[in-house]
PDB file of C-alpha atoms in Angstrom:
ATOM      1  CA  UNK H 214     -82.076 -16.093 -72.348  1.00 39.00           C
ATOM      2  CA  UNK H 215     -81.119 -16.797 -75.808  1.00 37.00           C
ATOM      3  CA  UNK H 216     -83.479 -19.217 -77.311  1.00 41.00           C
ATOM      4  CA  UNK H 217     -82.338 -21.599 -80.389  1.00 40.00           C
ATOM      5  CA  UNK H 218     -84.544 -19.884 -82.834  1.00 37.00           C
ATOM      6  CA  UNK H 219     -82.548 -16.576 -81.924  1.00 35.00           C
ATOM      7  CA  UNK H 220     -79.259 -17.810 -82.178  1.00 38.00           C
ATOM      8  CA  UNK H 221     -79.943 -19.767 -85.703  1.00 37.00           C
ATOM      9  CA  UNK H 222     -81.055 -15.745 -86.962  1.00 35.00           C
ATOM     10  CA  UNK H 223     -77.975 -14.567 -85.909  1.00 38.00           C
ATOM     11  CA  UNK H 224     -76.143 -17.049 -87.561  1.00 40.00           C
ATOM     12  CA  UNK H 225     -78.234 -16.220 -90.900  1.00 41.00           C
ATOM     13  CA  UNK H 226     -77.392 -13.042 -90.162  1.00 39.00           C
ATOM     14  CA  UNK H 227     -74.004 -13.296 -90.131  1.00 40.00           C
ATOM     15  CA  UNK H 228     -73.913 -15.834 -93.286  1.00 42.00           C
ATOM     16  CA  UNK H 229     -75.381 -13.089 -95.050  1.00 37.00           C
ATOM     17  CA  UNK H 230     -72.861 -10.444 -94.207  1.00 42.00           C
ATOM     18  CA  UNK H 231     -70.422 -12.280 -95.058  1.00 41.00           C
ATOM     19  CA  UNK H 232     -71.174 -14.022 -98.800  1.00 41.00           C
ATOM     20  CA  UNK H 233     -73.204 -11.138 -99.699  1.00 39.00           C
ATOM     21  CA  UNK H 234     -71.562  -7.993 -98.409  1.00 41.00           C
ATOM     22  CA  UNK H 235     -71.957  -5.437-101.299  1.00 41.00           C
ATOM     23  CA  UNK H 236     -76.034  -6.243-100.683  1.00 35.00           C
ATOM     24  CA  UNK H 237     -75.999  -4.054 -96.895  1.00 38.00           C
ATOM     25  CA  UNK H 238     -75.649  -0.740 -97.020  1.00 44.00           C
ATOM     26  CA  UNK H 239     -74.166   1.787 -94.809  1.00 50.00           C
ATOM     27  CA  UNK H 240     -72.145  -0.678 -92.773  1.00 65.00           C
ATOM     28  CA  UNK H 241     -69.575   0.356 -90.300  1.00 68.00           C
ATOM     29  CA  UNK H 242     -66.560   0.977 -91.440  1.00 68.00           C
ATOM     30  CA  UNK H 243     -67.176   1.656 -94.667  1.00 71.00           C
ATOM     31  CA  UNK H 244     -65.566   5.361 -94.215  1.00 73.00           C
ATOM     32  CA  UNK H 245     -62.098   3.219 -93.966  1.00 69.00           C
ATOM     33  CA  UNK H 246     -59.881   5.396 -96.227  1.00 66.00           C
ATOM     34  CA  UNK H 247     -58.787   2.083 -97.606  1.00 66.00           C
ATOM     35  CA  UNK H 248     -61.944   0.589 -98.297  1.00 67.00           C
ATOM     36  CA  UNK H 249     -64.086  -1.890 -95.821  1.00 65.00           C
ATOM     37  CA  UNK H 250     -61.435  -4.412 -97.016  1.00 62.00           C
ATOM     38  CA  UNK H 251     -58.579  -2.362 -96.367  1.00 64.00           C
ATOM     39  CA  UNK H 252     -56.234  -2.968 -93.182  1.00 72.00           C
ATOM     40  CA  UNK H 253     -55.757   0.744 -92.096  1.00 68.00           C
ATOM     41  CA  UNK H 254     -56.425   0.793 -88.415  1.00 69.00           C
ATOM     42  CA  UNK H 255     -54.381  -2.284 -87.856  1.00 71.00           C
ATOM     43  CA  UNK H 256     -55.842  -5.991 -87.955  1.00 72.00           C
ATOM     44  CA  UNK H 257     -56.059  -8.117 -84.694  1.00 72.00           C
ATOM     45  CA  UNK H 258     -54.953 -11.471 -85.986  1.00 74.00           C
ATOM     46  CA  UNK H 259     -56.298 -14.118 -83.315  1.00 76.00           C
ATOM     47  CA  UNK H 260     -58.722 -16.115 -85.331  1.00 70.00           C
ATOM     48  CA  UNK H 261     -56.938 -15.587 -88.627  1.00 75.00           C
ATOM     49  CA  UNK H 262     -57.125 -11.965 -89.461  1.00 80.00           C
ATOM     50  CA  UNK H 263     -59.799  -9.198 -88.786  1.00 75.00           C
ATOM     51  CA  UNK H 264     -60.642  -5.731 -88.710  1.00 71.00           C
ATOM     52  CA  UNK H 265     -62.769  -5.257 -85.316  1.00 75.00           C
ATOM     53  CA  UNK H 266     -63.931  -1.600 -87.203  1.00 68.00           C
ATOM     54  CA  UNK H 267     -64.998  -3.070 -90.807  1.00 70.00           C
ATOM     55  CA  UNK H 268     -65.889  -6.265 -89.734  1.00 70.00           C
ATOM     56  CA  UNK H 269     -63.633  -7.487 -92.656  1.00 73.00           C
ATOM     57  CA  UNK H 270     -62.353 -11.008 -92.156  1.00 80.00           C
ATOM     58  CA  UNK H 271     -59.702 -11.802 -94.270  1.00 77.00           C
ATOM     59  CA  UNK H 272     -57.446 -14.619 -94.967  1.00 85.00           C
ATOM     60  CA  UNK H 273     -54.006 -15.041 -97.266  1.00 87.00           C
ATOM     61  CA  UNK H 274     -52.808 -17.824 -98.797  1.00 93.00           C
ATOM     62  CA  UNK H 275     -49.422 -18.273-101.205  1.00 96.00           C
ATOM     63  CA  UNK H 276     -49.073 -21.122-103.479  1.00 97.00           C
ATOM     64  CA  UNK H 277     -45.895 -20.744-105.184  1.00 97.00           C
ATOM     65  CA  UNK H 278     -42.515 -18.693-104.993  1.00 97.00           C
ATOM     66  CA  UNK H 279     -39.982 -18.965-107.794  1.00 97.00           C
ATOM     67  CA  UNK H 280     -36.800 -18.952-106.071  1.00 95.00           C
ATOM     68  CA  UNK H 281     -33.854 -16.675-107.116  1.00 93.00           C
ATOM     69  CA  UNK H 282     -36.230 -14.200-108.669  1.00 94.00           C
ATOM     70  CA  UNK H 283     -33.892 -10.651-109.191  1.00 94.00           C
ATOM     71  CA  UNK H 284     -35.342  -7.382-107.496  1.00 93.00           C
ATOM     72  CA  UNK H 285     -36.777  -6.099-104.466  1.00 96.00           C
ATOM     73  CA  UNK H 286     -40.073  -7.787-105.039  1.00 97.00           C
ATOM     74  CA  UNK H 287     -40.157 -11.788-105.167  1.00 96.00           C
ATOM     75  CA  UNK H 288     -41.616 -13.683-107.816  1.00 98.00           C
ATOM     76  CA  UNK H 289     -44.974 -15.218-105.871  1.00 98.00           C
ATOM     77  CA  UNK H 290     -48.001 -15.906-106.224  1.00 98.00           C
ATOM     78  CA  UNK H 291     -50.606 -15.629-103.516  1.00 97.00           C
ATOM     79  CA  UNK H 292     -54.246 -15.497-102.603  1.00 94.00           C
ATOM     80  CA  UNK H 293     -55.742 -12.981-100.242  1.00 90.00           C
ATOM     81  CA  UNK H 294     -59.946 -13.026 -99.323  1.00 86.00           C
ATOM     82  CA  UNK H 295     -61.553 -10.699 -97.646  1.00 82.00           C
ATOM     83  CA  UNK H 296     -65.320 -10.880 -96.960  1.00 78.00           C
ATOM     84  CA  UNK H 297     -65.821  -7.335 -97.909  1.00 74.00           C
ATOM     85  CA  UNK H 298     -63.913  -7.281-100.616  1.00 71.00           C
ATOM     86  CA  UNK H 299     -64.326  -4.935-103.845  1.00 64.00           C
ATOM     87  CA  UNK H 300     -66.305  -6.306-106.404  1.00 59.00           C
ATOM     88  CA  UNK H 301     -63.990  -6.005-109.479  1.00 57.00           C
ATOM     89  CA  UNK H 302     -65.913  -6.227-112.909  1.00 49.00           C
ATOM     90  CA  UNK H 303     -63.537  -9.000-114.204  1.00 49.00           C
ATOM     91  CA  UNK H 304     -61.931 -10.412-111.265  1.00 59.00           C
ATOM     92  CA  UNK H 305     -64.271 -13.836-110.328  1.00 70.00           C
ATOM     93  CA  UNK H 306     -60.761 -15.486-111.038  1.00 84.00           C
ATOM     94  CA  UNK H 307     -61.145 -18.157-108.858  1.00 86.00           C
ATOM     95  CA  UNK H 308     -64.778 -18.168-108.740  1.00 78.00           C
ATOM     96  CA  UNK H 309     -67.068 -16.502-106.519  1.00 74.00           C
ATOM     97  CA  UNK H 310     -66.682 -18.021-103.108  1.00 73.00           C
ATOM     98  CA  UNK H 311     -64.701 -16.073-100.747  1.00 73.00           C
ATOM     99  CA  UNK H 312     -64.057 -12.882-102.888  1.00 78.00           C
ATOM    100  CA  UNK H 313     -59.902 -14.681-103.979  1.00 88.00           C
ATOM    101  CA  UNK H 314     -58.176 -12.295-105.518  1.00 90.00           C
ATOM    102  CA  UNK H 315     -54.316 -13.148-106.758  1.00 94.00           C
ATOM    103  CA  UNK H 316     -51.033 -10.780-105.762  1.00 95.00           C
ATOM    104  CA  UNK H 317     -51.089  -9.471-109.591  1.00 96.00           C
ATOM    105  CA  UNK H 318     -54.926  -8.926-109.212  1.00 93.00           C
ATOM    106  CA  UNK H 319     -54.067  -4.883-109.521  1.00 95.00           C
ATOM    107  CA  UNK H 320     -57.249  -3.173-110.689  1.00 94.00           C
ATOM    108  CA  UNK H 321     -57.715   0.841-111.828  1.00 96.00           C
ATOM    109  CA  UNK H 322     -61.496   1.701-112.859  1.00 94.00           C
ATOM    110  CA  UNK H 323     -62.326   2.555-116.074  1.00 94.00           C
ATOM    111  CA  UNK H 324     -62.268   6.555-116.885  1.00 95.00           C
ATOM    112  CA  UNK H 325     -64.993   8.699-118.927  1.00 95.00           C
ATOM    113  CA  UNK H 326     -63.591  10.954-121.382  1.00 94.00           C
ATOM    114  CA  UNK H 327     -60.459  11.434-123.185  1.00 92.00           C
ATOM    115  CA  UNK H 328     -58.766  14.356-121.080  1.00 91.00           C
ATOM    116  CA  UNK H 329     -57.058  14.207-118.176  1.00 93.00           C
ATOM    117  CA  UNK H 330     -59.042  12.045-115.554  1.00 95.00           C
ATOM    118  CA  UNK H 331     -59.956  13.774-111.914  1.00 95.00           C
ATOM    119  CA  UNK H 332     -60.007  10.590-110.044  1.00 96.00           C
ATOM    120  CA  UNK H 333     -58.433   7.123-109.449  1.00 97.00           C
ATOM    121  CA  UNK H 334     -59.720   4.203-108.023  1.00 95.00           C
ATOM    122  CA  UNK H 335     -57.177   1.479-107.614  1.00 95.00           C
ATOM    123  CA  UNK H 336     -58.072  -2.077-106.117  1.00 92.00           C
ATOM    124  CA  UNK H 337     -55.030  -2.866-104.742  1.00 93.00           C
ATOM    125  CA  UNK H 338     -54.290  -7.184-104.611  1.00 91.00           C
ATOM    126  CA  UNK H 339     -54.753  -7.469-101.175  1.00 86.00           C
ATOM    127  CA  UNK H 340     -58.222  -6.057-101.128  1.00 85.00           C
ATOM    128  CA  UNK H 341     -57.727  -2.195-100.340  1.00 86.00           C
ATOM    129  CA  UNK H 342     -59.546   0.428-102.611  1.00 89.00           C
ATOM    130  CA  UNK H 343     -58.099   3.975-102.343  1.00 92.00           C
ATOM    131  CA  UNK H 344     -59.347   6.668-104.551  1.00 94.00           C
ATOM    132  CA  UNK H 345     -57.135   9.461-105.459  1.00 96.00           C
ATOM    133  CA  UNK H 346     -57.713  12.951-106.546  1.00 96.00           C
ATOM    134  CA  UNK H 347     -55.926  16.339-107.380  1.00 96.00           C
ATOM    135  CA  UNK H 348     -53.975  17.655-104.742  1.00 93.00           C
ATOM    136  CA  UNK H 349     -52.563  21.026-103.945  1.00 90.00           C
ATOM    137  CA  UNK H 350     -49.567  19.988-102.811  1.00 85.00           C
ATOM    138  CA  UNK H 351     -47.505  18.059-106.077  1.00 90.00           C
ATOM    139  CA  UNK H 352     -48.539  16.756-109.527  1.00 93.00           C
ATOM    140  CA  UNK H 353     -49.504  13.893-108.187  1.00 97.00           C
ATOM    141  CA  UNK H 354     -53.039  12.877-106.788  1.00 97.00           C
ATOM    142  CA  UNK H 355     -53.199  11.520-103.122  1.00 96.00           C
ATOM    143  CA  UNK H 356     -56.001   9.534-101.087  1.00 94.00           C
ATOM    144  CA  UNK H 357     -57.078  10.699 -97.545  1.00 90.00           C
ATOM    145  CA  UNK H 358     -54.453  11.554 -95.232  1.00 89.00           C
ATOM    146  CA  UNK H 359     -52.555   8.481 -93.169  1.00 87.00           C
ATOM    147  CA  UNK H 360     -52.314   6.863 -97.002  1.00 91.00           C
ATOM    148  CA  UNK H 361     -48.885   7.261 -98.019  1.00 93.00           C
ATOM    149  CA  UNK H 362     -49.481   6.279-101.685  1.00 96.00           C
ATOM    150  CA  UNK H 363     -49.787   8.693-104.419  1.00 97.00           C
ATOM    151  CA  UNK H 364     -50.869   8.307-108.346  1.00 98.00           C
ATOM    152  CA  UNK H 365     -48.968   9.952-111.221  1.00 98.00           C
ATOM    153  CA  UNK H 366     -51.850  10.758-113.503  1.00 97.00           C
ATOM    154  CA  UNK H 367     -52.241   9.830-116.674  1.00 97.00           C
ATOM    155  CA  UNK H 368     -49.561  10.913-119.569  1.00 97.00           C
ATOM    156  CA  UNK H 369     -51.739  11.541-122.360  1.00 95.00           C
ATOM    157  CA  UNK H 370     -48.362  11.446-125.008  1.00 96.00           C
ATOM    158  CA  UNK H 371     -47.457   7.883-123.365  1.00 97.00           C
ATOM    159  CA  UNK H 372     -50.793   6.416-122.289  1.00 97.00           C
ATOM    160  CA  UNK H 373     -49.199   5.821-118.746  1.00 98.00           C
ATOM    161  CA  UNK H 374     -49.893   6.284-115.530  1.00 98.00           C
ATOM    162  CA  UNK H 375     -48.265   4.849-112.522  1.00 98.00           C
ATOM    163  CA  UNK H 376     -49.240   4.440-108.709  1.00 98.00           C
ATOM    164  CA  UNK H 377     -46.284   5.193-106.441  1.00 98.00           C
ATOM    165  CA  UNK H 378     -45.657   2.693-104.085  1.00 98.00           C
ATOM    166  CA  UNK H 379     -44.228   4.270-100.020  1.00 96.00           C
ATOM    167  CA  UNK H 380     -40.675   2.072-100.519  1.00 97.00           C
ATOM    168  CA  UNK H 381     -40.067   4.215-103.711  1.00 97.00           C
ATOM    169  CA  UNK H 382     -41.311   1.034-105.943  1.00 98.00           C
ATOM    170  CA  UNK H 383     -44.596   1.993-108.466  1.00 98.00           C
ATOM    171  CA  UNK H 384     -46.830   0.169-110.539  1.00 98.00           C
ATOM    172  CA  UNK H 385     -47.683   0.762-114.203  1.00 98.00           C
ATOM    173  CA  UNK H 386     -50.983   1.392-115.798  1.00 98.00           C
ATOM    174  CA  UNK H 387     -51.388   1.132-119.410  1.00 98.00           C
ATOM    175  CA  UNK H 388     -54.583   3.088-120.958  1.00 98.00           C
ATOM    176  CA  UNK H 389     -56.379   1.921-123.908  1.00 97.00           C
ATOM    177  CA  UNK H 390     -58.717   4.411-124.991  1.00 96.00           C
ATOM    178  CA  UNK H 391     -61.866   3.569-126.146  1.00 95.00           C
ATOM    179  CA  UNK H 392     -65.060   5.236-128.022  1.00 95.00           C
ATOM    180  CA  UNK H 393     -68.348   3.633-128.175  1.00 88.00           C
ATOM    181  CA  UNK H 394     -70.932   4.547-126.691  1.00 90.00           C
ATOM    182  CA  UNK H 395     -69.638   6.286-124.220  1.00 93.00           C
ATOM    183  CA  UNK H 396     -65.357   7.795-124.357  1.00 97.00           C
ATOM    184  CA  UNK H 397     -62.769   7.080-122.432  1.00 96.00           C
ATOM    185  CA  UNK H 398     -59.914   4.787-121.440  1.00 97.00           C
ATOM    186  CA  UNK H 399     -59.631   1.133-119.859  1.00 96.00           C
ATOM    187  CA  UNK H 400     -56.415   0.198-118.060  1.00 97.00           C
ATOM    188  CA  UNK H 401     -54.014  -2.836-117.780  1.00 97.00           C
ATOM    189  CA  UNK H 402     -51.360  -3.192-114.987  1.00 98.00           C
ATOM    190  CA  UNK H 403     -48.392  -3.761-117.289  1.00 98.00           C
ATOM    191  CA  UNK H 404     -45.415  -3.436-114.891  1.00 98.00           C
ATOM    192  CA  UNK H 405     -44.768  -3.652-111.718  1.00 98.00           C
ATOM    193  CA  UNK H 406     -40.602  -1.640-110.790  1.00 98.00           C
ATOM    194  CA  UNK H 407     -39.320  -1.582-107.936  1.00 98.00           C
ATOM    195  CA  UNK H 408     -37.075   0.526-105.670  1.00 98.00           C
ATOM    196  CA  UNK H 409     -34.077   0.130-107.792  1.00 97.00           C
ATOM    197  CA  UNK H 410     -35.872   0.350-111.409  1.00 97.00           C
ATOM    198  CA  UNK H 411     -36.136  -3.075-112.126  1.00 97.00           C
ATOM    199  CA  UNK H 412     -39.277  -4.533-113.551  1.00 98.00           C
ATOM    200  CA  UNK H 413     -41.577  -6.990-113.710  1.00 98.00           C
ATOM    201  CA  UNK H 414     -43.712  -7.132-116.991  1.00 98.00           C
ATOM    202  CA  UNK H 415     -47.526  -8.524-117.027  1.00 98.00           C
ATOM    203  CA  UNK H 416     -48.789  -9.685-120.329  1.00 98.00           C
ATOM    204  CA  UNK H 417     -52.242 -10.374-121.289  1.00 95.00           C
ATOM    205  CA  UNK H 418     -54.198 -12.756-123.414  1.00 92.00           C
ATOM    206  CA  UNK H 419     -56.619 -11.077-126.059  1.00 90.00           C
ATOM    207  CA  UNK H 420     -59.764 -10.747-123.595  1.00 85.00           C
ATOM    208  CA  UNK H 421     -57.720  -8.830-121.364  1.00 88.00           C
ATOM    209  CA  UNK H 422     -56.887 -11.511-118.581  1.00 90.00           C
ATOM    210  CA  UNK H 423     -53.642 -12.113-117.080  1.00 94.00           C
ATOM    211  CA  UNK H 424     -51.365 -14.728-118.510  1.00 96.00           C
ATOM    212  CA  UNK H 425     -47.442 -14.127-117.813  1.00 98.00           C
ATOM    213  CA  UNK H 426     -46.044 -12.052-114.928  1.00 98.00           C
ATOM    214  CA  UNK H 427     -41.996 -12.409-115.819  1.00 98.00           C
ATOM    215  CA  UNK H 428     -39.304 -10.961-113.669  1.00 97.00           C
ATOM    216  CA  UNK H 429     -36.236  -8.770-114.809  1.00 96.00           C
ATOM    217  CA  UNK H 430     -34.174 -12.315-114.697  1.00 96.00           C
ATOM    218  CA  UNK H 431     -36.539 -14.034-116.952  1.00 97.00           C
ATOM    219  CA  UNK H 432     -38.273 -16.182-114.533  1.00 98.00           C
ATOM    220  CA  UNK H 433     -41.991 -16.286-114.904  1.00 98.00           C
ATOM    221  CA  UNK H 434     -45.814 -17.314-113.908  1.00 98.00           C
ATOM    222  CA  UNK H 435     -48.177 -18.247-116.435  1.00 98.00           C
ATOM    223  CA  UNK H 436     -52.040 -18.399-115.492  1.00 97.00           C
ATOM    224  CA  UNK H 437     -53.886 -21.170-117.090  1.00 95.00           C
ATOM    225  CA  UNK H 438     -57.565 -20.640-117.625  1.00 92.00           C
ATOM    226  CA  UNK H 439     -60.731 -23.261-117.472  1.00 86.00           C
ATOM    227  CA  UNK H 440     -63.924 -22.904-119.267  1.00 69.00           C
ATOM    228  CA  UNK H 441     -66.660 -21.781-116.103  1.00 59.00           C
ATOM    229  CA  UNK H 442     -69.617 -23.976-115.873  1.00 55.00           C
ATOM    230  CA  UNK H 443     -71.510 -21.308-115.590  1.00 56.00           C
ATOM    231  CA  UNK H 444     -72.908 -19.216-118.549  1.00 54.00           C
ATOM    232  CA  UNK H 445     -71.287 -15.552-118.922  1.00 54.00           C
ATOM    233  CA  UNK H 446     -73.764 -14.020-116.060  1.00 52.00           C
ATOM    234  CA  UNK H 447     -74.109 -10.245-116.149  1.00 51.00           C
ATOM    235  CA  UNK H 448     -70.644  -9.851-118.292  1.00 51.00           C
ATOM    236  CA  UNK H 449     -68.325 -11.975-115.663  1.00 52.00           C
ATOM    237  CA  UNK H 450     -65.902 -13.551-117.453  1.00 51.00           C
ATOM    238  CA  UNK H 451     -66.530 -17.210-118.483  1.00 55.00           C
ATOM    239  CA  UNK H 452     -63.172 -18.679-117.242  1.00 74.00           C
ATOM    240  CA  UNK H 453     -61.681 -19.417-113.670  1.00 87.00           C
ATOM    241  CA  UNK H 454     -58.114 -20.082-113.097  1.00 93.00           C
ATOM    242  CA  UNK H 455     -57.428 -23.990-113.505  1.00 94.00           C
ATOM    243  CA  UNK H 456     -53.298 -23.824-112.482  1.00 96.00           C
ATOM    244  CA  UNK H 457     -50.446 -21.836-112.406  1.00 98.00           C
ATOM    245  CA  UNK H 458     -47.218 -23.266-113.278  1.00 98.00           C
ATOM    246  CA  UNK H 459     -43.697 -21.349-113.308  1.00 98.00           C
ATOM    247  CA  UNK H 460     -40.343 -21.667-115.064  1.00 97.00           C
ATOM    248  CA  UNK H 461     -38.778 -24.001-112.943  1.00 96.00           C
ATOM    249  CA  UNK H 462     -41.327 -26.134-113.690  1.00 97.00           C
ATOM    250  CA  UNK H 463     -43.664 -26.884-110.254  1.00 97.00           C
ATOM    251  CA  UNK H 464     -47.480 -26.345-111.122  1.00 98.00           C
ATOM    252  CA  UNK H 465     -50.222 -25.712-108.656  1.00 97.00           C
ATOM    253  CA  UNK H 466     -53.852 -26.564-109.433  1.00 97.00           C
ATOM    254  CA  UNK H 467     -57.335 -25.351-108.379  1.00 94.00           C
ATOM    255  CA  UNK H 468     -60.464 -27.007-108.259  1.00 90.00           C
ATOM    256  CA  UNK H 469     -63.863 -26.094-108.349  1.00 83.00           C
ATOM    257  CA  UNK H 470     -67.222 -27.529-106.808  1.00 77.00           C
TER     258      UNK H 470
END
């Protein structure tokens, strides 16, 4: 017999897991070779969407297509959560409830030391996190077998690097290298091309977040920013995403609690 008391631990329990999951450690499913967060295994998707093997809940959400965009890849802009998402360093966008991340949200980890890097961890939009290394095979680094992405590594002529996409598409990593204390380089998404070459450009403001993603027909997203009420806590960023507005000229705005 399950008594009250019981069931209200369980549902503590289960609060837990899910607003704090980076705080329990060696949960199942965290082998996923795409991350907790990563669909890999396939997701059953009564009761929104889940992953019965990471216990990663997840939900998506898009606000705002720009019609007549040119290329393979539309011109959108949607929200994916996932309650075990990766913690990105600068990526409390929409704050911290439910782990949003945005479909330009592409993340590659910072890398010590100004030679050739011998590992890539990518946070992909949607909340997978594959980590590539050297392989034997081609020039390119590869994740565990079953992930059909590769990662060109790092041009150290061009400061480029690029993660090739399965449908022949790739995204573009810029490298900024930097020296105190410690050497090494950060890294941008710049571009995203797809199968046909044509690309969509990502510019920054000076703190390094997003502000314009513009397609190869000139249509574009810009990403408006709002002062956080909260003080900068353990370096997040101080800003959350107030609205996003397009060329056509439709806006969609957030708000906080």
């Amino acid at each position: 017999m399950t008594t009250h008391k019981s069931r209200s631990l369980l549902a503590g329990a289960v609060a837990i897991a899910i607003l704090f999951p980076r705080l329990i450690d060696a949960q199942i499913g965290n082998d996923n070779p795409t991350g907790p967060a990563g669909i890999f295994n396939g997701n059953i998707t009564t009761g929104c969407s889940y992953d019965p093997y990471t216990g990663n809940a997840r939900r998506a959400v898009t606000d705002l297509v720009v019609p007549g965009s040119v290329g393979a890849y539309p011109l959108a802009f949607s929200r994916v959560a996932n309650s075990r998402g990766y913690e990105v360093f600068s990526d409390y966008q929409f704050g911290e409830g439910g782990w949003w991340r945005h479909s330009y949200s592409w993340y590659l980890d910072i890398s010590f030391g100004l030679g050739q890097p011998t590992q890539y961890n990518v946070a992909f939009p949607d909340g997978r996190l594959i980590i590539f290394t050297p392989s034997a095979d081609d020039s390119c680094f590869r994740a565990t077998p079953g992930v059909r992405e590769r990662f060109k590594p790092l041009d150290l002529n061009t400061n480029l690097a690029y993660l090739l996409l399965p449908d022949g598409g790739k995204v573009e990593f810029t490298a900024t290298p930097f020296y105190s204390p410690f050497s090494g380089y950060r890294y941008l998404a710049t571009g995203i091309i797809d199968p046909y070459g044509q690309r969509t450009s990502l510019a920054y403001n000076d703190d390094g977040s997003l502000n314009t993603i513009q397609e190869p027909g000139g249509r574009w997203l810009q990403i408006v920013y709002q002062l956080d009420p909260w003080p900068q806590w353990q370096g997040r960023p101080e800003h959350n995403i107030d609205h996003v507005q397009s060329s056509d000229g439709r806006v969609v705005q957030y708000y906080y609690d």
